[in-house]
Coordinates of C-alpha atoms and ligand atoms in Angstrom, one line a residue:
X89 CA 148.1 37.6 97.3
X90 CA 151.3 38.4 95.6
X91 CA 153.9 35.5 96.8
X92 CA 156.0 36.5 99.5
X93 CA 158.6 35.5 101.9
X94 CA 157.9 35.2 105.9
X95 CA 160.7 36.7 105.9
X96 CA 159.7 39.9 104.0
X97 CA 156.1 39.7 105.6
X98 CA 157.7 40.2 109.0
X99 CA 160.0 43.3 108.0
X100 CA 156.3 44.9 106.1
X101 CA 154.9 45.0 109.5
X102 CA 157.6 45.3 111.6
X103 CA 156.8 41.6 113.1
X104 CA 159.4 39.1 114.7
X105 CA 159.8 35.5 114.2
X106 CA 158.6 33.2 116.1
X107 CA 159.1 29.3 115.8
X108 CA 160.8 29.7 112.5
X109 CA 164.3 30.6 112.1
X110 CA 165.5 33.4 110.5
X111 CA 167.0 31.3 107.5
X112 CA 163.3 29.1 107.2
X113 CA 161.7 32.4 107.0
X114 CA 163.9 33.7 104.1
X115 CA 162.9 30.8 102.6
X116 CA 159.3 29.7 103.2
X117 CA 156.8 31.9 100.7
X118 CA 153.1 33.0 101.3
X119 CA 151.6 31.4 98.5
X120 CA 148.1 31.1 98.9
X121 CA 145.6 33.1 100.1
X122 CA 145.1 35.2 103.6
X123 CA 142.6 34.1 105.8
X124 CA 140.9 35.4 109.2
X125 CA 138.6 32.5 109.4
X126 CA 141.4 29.1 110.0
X127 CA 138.8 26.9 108.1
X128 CA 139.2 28.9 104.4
X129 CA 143.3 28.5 104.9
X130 CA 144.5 26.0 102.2
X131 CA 147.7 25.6 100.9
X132 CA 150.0 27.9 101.6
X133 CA 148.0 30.3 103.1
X134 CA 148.3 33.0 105.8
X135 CA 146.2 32.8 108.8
X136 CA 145.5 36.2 110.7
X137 CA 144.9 35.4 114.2
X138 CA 142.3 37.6 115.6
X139 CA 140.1 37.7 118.8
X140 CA 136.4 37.0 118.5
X141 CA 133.7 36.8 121.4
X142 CA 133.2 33.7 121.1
X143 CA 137.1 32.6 120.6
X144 CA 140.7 33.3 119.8
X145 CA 141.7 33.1 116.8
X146 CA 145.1 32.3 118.4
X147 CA 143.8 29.2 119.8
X148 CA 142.8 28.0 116.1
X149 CA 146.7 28.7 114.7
X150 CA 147.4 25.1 115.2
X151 CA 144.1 24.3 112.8
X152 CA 145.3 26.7 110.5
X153 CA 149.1 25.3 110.6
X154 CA 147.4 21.9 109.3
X155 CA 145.4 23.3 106.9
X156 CA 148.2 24.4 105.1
X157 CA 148.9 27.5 106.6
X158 CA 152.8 28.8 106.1
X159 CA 152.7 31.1 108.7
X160 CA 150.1 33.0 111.5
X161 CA 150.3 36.8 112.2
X162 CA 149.7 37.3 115.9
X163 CA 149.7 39.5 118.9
X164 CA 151.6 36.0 120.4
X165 CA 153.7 33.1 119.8
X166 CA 151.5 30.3 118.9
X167 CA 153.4 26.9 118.7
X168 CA 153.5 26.7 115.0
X169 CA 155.4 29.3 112.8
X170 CA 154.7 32.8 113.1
X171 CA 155.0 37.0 112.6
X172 CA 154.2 38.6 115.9
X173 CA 153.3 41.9 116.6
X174 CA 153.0 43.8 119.8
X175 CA 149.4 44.2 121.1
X176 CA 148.5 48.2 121.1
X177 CA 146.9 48.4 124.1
X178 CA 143.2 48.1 124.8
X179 CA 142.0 51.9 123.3
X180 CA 143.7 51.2 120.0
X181 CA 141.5 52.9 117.3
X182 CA 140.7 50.1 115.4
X183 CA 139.1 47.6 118.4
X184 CA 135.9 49.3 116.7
X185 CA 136.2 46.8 113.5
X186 CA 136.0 43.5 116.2
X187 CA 133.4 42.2 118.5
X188 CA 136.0 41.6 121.6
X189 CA 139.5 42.9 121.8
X190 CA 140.4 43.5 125.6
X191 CA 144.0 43.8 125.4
X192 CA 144.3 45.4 121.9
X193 CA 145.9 42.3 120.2
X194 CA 143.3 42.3 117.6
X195 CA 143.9 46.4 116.7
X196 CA 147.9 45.1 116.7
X197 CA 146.8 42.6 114.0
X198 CA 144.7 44.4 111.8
X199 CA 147.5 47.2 112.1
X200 CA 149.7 44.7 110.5
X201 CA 147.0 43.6 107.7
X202 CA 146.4 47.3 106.9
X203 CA 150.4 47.6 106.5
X204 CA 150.7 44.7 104.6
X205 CA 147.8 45.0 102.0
X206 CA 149.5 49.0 101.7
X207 CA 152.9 47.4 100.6
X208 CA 151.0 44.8 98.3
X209 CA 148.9 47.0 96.9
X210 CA 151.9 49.7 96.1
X211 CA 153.4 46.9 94.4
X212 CA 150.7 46.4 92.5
X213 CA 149.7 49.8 91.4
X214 CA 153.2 50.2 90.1
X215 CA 152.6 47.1 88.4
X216 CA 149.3 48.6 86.7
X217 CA 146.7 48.0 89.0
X218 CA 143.7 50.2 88.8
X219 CA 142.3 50.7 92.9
X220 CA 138.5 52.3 92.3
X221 CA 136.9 53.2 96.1
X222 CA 133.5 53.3 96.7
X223 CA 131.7 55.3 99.2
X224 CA 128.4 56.4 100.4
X225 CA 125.7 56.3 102.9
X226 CA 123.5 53.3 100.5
X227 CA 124.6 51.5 97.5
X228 CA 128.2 50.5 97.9
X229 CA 127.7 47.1 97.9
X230 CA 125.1 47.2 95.0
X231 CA 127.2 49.5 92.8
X232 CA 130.0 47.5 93.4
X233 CA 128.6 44.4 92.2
X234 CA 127.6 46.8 88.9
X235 CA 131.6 48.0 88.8
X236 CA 132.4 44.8 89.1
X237 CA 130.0 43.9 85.8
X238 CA 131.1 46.5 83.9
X239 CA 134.9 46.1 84.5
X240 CA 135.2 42.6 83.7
X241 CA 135.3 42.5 79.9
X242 CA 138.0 45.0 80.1
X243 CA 140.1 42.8 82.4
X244 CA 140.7 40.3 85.6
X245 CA 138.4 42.2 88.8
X246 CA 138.7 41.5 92.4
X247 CA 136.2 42.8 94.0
X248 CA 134.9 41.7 98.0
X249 CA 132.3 39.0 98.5
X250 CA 129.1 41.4 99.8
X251 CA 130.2 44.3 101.7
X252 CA 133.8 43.5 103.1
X253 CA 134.1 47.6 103.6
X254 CA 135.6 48.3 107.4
X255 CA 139.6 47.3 108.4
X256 CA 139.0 43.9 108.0
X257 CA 137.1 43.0 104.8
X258 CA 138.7 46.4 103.0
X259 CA 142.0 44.7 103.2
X260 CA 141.4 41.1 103.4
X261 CA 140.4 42.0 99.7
X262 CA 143.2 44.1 98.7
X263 CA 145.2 40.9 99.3
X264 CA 143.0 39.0 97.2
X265 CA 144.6 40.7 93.8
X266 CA 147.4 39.0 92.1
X267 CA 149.9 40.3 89.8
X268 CA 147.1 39.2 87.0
X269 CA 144.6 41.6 88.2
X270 CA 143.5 44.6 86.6
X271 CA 141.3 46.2 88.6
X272 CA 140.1 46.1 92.5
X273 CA 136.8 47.2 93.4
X274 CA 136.7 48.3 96.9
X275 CA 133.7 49.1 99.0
X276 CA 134.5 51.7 101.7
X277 CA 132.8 52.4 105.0
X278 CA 132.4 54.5 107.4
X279 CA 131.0 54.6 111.9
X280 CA 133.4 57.2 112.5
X281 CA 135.2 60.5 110.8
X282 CA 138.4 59.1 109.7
X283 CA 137.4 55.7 109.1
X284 CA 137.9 56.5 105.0
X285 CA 140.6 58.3 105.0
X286 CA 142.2 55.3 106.9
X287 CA 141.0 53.1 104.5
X288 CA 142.0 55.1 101.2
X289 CA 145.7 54.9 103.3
X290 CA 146.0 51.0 103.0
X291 CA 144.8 51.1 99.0
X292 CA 145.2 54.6 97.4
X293 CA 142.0 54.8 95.1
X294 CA 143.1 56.0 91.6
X295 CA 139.2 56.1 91.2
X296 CA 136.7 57.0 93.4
X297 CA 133.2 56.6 93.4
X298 CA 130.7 59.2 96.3
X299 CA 126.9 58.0 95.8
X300 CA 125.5 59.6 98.2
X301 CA 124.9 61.3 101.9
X302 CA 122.3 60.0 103.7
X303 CA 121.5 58.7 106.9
X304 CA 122.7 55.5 107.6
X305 CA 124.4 55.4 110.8
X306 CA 123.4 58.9 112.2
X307 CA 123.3 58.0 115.6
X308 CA 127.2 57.3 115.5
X309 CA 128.0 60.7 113.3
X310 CA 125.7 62.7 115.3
X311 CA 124.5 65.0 111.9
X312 CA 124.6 64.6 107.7
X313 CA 126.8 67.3 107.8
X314 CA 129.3 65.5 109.7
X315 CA 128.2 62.2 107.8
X316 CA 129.2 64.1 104.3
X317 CA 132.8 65.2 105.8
X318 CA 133.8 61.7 106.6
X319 CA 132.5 61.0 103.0
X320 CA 134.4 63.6 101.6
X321 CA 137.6 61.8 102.7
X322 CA 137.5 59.3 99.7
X323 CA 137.7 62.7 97.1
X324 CA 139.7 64.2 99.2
X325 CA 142.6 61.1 99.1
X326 CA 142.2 60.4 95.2
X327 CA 145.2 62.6 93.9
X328 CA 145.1 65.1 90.9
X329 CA 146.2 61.9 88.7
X330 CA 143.3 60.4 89.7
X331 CA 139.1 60.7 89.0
X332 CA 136.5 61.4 91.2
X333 CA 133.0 60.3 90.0
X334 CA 130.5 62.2 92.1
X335 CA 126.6 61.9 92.0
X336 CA 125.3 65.4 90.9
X337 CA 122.0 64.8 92.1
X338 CA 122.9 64.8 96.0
X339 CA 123.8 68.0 96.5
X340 CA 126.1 67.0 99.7
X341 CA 127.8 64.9 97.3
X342 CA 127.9 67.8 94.0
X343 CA 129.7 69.8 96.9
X344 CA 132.6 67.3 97.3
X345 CA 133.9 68.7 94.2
X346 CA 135.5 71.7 95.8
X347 CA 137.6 69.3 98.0
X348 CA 139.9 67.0 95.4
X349 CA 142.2 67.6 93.1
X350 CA 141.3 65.1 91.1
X351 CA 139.7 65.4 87.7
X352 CA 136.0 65.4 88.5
X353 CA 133.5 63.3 86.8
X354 CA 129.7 64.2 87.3
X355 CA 127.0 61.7 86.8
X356 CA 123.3 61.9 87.4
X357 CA 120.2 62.7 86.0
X358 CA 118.8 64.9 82.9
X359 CA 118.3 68.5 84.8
X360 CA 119.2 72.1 84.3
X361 CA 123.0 71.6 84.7
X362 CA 124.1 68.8 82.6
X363 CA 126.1 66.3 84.2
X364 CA 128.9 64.4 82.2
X365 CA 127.4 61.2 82.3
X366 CA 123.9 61.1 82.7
X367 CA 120.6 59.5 82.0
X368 CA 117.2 60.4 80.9
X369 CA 113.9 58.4 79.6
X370 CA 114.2 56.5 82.5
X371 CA 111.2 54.0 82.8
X372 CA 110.8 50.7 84.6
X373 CA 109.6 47.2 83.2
X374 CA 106.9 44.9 85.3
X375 CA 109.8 43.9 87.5
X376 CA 110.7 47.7 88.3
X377 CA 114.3 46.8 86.1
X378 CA 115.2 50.5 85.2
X379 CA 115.7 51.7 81.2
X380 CA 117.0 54.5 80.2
X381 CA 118.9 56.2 77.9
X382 CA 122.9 56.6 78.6
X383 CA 124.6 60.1 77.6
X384 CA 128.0 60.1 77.7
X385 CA 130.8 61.8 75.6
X386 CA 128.6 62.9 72.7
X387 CA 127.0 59.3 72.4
X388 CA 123.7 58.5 73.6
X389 CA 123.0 55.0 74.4
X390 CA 119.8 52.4 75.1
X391 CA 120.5 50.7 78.7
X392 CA 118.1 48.0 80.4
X393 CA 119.6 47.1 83.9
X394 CA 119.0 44.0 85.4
X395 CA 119.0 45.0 89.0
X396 CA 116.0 46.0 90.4
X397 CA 114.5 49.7 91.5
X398 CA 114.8 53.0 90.4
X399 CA 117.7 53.9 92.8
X400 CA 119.9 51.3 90.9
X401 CA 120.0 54.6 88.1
X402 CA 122.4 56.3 90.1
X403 CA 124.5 52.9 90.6
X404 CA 124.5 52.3 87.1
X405 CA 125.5 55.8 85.8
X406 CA 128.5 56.1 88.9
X407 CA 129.4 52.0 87.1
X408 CA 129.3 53.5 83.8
X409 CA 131.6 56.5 84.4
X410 CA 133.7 54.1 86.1
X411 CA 133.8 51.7 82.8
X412 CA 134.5 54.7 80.5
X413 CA 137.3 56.2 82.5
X414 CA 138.8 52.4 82.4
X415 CA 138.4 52.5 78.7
X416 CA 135.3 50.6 77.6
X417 CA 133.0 51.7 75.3
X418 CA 129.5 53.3 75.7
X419 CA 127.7 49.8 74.0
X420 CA 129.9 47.9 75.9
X421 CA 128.6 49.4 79.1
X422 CA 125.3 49.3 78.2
X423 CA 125.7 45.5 77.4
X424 CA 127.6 44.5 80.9
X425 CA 124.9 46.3 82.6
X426 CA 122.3 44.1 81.2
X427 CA 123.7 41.2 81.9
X428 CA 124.5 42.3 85.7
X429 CA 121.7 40.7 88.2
X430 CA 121.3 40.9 91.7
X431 CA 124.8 39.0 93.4
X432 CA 124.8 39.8 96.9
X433 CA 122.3 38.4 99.1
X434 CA 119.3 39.6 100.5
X435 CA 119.9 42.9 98.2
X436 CA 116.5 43.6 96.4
X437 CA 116.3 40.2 94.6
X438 CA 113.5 39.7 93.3
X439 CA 112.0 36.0 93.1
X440 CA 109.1 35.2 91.2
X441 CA 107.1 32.0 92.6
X442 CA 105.9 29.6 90.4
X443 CA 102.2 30.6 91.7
X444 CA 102.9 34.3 90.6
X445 CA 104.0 35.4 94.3
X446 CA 107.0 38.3 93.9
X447 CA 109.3 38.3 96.9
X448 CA 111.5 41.1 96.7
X449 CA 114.2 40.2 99.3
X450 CA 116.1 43.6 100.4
X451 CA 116.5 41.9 104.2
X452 CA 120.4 42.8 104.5
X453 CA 119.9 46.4 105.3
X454 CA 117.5 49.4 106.0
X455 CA 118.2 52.9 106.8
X456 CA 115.3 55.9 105.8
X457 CA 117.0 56.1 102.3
X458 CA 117.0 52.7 101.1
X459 CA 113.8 51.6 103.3
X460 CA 112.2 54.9 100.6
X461 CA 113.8 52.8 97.6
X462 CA 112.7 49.6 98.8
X463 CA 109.0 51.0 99.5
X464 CA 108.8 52.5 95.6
X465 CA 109.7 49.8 94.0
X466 CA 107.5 47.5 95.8
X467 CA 105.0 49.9 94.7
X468 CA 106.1 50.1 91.1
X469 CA 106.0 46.4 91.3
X470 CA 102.5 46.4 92.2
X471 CA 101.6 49.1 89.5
X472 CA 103.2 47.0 86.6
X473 CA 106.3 49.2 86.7
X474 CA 104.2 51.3 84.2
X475 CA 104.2 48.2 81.8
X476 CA 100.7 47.0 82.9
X477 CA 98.6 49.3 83.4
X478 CA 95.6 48.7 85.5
X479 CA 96.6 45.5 87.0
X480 CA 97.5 46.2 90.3
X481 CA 99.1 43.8 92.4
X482 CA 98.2 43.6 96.4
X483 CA 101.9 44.8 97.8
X484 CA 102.9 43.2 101.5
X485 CA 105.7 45.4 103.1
X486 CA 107.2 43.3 106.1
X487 CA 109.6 45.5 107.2
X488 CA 111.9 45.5 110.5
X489 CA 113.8 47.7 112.3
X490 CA 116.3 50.3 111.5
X491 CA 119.6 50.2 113.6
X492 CA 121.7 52.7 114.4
X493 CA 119.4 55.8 114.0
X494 CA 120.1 57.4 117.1
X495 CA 117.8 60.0 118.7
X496 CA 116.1 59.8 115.5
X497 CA 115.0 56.3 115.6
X498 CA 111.6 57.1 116.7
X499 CA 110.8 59.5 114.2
X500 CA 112.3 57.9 111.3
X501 CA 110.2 54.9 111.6
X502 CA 107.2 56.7 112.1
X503 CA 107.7 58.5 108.9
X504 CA 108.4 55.1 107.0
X505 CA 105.0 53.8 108.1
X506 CA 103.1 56.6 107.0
X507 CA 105.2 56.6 103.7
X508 CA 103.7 53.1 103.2
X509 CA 100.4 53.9 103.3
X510 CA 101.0 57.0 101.3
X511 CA 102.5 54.9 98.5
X512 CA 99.3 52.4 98.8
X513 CA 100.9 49.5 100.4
X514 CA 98.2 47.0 100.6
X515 CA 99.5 45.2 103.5
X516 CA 102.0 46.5 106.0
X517 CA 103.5 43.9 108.4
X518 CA 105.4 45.6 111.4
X519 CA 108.1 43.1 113.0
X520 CA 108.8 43.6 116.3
X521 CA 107.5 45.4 119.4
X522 CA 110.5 48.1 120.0
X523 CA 109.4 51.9 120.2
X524 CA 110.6 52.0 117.0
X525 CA 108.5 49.8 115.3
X526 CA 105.8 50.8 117.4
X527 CA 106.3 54.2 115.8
X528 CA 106.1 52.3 112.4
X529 CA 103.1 51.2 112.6
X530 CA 101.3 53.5 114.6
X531 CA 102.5 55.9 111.8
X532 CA 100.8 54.1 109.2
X533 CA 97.8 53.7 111.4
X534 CA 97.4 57.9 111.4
X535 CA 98.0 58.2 107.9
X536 CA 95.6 56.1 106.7
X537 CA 91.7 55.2 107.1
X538 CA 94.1 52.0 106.6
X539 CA 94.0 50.2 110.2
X540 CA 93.3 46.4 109.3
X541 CA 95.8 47.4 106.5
X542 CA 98.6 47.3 109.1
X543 CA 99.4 45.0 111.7
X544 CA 102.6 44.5 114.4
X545 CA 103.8 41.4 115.2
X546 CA 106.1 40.4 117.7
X547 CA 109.0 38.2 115.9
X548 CA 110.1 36.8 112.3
X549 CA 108.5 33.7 112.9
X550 CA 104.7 35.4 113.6
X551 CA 105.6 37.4 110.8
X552 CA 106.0 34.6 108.3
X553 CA 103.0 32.5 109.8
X554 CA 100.7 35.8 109.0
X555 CA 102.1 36.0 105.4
X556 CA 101.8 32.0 104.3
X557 CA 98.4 31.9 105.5
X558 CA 97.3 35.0 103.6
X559 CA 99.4 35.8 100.9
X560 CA 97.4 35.0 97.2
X561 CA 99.4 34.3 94.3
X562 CA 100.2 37.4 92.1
X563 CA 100.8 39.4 95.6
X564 CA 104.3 41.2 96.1
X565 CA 106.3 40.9 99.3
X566 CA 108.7 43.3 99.8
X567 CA 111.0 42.1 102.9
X568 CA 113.3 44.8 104.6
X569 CA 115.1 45.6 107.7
X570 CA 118.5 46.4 108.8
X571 CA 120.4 42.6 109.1
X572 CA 120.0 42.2 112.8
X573 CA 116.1 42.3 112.4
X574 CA 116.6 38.6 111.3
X575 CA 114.3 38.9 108.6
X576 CA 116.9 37.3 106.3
X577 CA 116.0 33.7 107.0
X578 CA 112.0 34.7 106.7
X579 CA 112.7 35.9 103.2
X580 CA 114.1 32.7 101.9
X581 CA 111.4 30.8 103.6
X582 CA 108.8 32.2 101.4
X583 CA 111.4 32.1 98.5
X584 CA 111.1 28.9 98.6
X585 CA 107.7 28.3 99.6
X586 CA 106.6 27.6 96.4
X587 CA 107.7 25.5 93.4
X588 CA 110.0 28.3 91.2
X589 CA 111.1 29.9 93.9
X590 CA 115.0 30.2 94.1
X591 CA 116.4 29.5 97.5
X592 CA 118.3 33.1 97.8
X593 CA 121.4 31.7 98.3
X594 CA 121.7 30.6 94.6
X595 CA 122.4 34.0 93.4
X596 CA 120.5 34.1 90.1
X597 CA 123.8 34.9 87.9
Ligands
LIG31 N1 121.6 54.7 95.3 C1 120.8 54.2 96.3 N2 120.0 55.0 97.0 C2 119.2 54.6 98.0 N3 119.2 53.3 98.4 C3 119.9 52.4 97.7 C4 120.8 52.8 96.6 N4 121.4 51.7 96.1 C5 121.0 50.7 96.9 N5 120.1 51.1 97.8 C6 119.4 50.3 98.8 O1 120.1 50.4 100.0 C7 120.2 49.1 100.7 C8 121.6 48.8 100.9 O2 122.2 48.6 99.7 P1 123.8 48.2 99.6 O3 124.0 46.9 100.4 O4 124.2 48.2 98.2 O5 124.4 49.4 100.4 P2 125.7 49.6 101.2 O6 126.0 51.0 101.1 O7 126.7 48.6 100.7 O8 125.4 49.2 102.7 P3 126.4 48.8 103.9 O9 126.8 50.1 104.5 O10 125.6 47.9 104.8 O11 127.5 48.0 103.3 C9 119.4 48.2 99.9 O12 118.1 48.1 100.4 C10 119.4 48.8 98.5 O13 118.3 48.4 97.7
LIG32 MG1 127.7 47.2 101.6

């Protein structure tokens, strides 16, 4: 964060003092680094006390006070110096964001964060910040990591560790930038209409990204119509000053271009209506790493990606767009790109085994749209990516559930098992004994002449028993559920089963 007083923290949210005097709080500075978690304060830290289920973060102030914490914003005194603000009362709007927040001390808090990182990043936008927002129902994460890429040889990027996208991690990261900081990458998210526009209020996007309108999260909008409104909000907060980079090829998302005032920027695909940055020749290597050819402002340029899966086209052209708004230059796109891997966890990495065994490791989240993307390019995997022909690999999908689908839970999942036998899965390996995954595999079961081909079992653990004992090397595992499935853990078991495999953790760049 940008140094500050206690003093002038306490007046940005409209705190008061407490166990520092007025003078000590003119004079002590926020030097370090903000911290919701009292173990990561250091030195001169902040330390945001916040409730959890499991315990207080007001209980831990003391922790954070000897850890070098300066200061603690709280919904109470806590014995060691402090900027309190009044809880807001148990319905406050943004008790959503945490796990337990009876009296609304927790909303109070992150009221103050989200006022804080507003008056931090103003500061820094005047000071020449660039803010780029990205939303959408998949990809965030993944396109941010490629924004990130592209961005850095232009300049210092802050971008969040993995997701960081609701009123916590959104500005948590905000207050990561410094004054030396060129651009910050933010991923935004949505459960509820509003939730962006809230979050395009605490760091005003100059650029901002819309990759698509899909399904995730469903049950909590209700319908994708309502699902591309609250989407909307990004384009509709990034002023006429500003750029919107839509995806052309989602029409939901093409729409959003009646609703900004910023200058629009189209990406997408080679089709009748020519977007302004788009891509065509697209083919995949052995590893399903997409190549294509890069159009953009009259130049036409080779790109290899080195993120995996034909859906990573779209991340790569929004990236691109990005990177030539922000001034780089088509080449130097195309050579960030291939030098961006996989850096979040459990997002479609893709470990090769020293005995030839693939795992491709996309356990960190599944809706229908990316569960689709996981399921081709475990197929393209198997086929050679078009690279080698004729050897066909046997493909394992061991896929878990898919929260937050709503009333459409059951039909979804039935749909995803019968599109894995229609893509020629060899093995489908069902995880869990929910209606939902019931429906998954009894899906697959009625698409196919395919029964021994598909099998349920009841828990991770059966799961990777089944796939150790039979798995031959040269096989492909794809592994994929939404994050509570739990299939995380099973992935880097059989990551690491084998000599060459890299425990996922060590992201490979
Ligand atoms: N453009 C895309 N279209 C469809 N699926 C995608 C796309 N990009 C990534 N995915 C897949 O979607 C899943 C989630 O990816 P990612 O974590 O990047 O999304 P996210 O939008 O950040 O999700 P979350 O809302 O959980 O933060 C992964 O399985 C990934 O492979
Ligand atoms: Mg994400």
């Amino acid at each position: 964060m940008i140094d500050l007083t206690v003093a002038r923290i306490a007046e940005i949210v409209g705190g008061t003092l407490a166990d520092i005097s007025p003078q000590d709080a003119a004079a002590l500075r926020v030097t370090g680094t903000v911290e919701f978690d009292s173990r990561a304060v250091g030195p001169g830290g902040l330390f945001l006390a916040l409730p959890g289920a499991r315990s207080d973060g007001h209980d831990h102030a003391a922790a954070a006070a000897a850890a070098g914490a300066v200061a603690v914003l709280a919904a109470r005194p806590v014995g060691v110096p402090a900027i309190v603000v009044a809880p807001e009362g148990a319905s406050a709007s943004r008790a959503g964001v945490l796990e337990h927040d009876p009296d609304g001390s927790g909303a109070a808090v992150l009221a103050a964060l989200a006022q804080l990182a507003r008056a931090v990043a103003d500061e820094l936008v005047a000071g020449g910040l660039t803010i780029i927002g990205i939303t959408g129902s998949s990809g965030k994460t993944s396109t941010k990591d490629l924004v990130a890429a592209v961005l850095a040889p232009l300049g210092e990027v802050v971008a969040p560790p993995g997701s960081f996208n609701n009123e916590l991690g959104h500005p948590w990261t905000v207050l990561r930038a410094t004054r030396r900081t060129d651009f910050l990458v933010l991923e935004m998210s949505a459960r509820h209409p509003g939730n962006i526009a809230a979050l395009a209020q605490i760091a005003p996007p100059a650029i901002g990204v819309v990759l698509n309108v899909g399904t995730a999260h469903l049950g909590e909008f209700g319908s994708r119509d309502a699902i591309a409104r609250t989407k909307s909000e990004l384009p509709q907060s990034v002023p006429s000053s500003g750029v919107v980079v839509l995806n052309a090829d989602d029409p939901a998302v093409a729409a959003m271009a009646g609703v900004t005032a910023a200058r629009v920027v189209r990406v997408g695909r080679a089709g009748p209506a020519t977007p302004d940055v788009w891509a065509d020749d697209v083919s995949l290597d052995e590893l399903a790493r997409p190549r294509f050819t890069l159009h953009a402002r009259g130049a036409a340029t080779e790109v290899r990606l080195g993120v995996h899966g034909d859906h990573q086209v779209t991340n790569a052209l929004c990236a691109a767009a990005v990177a030539l708004e922000c001034g780089a230059g088509p080449e130097q796109v195309a050579d960030a790109l291939a030098g961006a891997g996989p850096v979040s966890r459990h997002r479609m990495q893709v470990i090769t085994r020293a005995d030839g065994v693939t795992v491709i490791d996309d356990a960190y989240n599944a809706n229908p749209d990316s569960m689709r993307a996981g399921l081709q390019a475990l197929a393209q995997i198997a086929h050679g990516g078009g690279a080698r022909a004729g050897a066909k690999r046997t493909s394992w999908a061991v896929l878990g559930e898919m929260a937050e689908l709503g009333e459409d839970a059951i039909t979804e999942h039935e749909r995803i098992g019968r599109l894995a036998v229609r893509l020629d899965v060899s093995r489908l390996v069902v995880v869990g004994n929910g209606r939902s995954m019931s429906a998954m595999h009894h899906g697959a079961v009625l698409e196919g002449g395919w029964g021994a081909g598909a099998v349920s079992v009841a828990d991770p653990d059966a799961a990777l028993a089944l796939v150790r004992a039979e798995v031959r090397p040269g096989d492909v595992v794809l592994v994929k559920a939404s994050n509570a499935a739990g299939l995380g853990a099973l992935a880097d078991a059989l990551a690491r089963d084998a000599p060459g495999g890299e425990p996922a953790d060590e992201a490979p760049r």
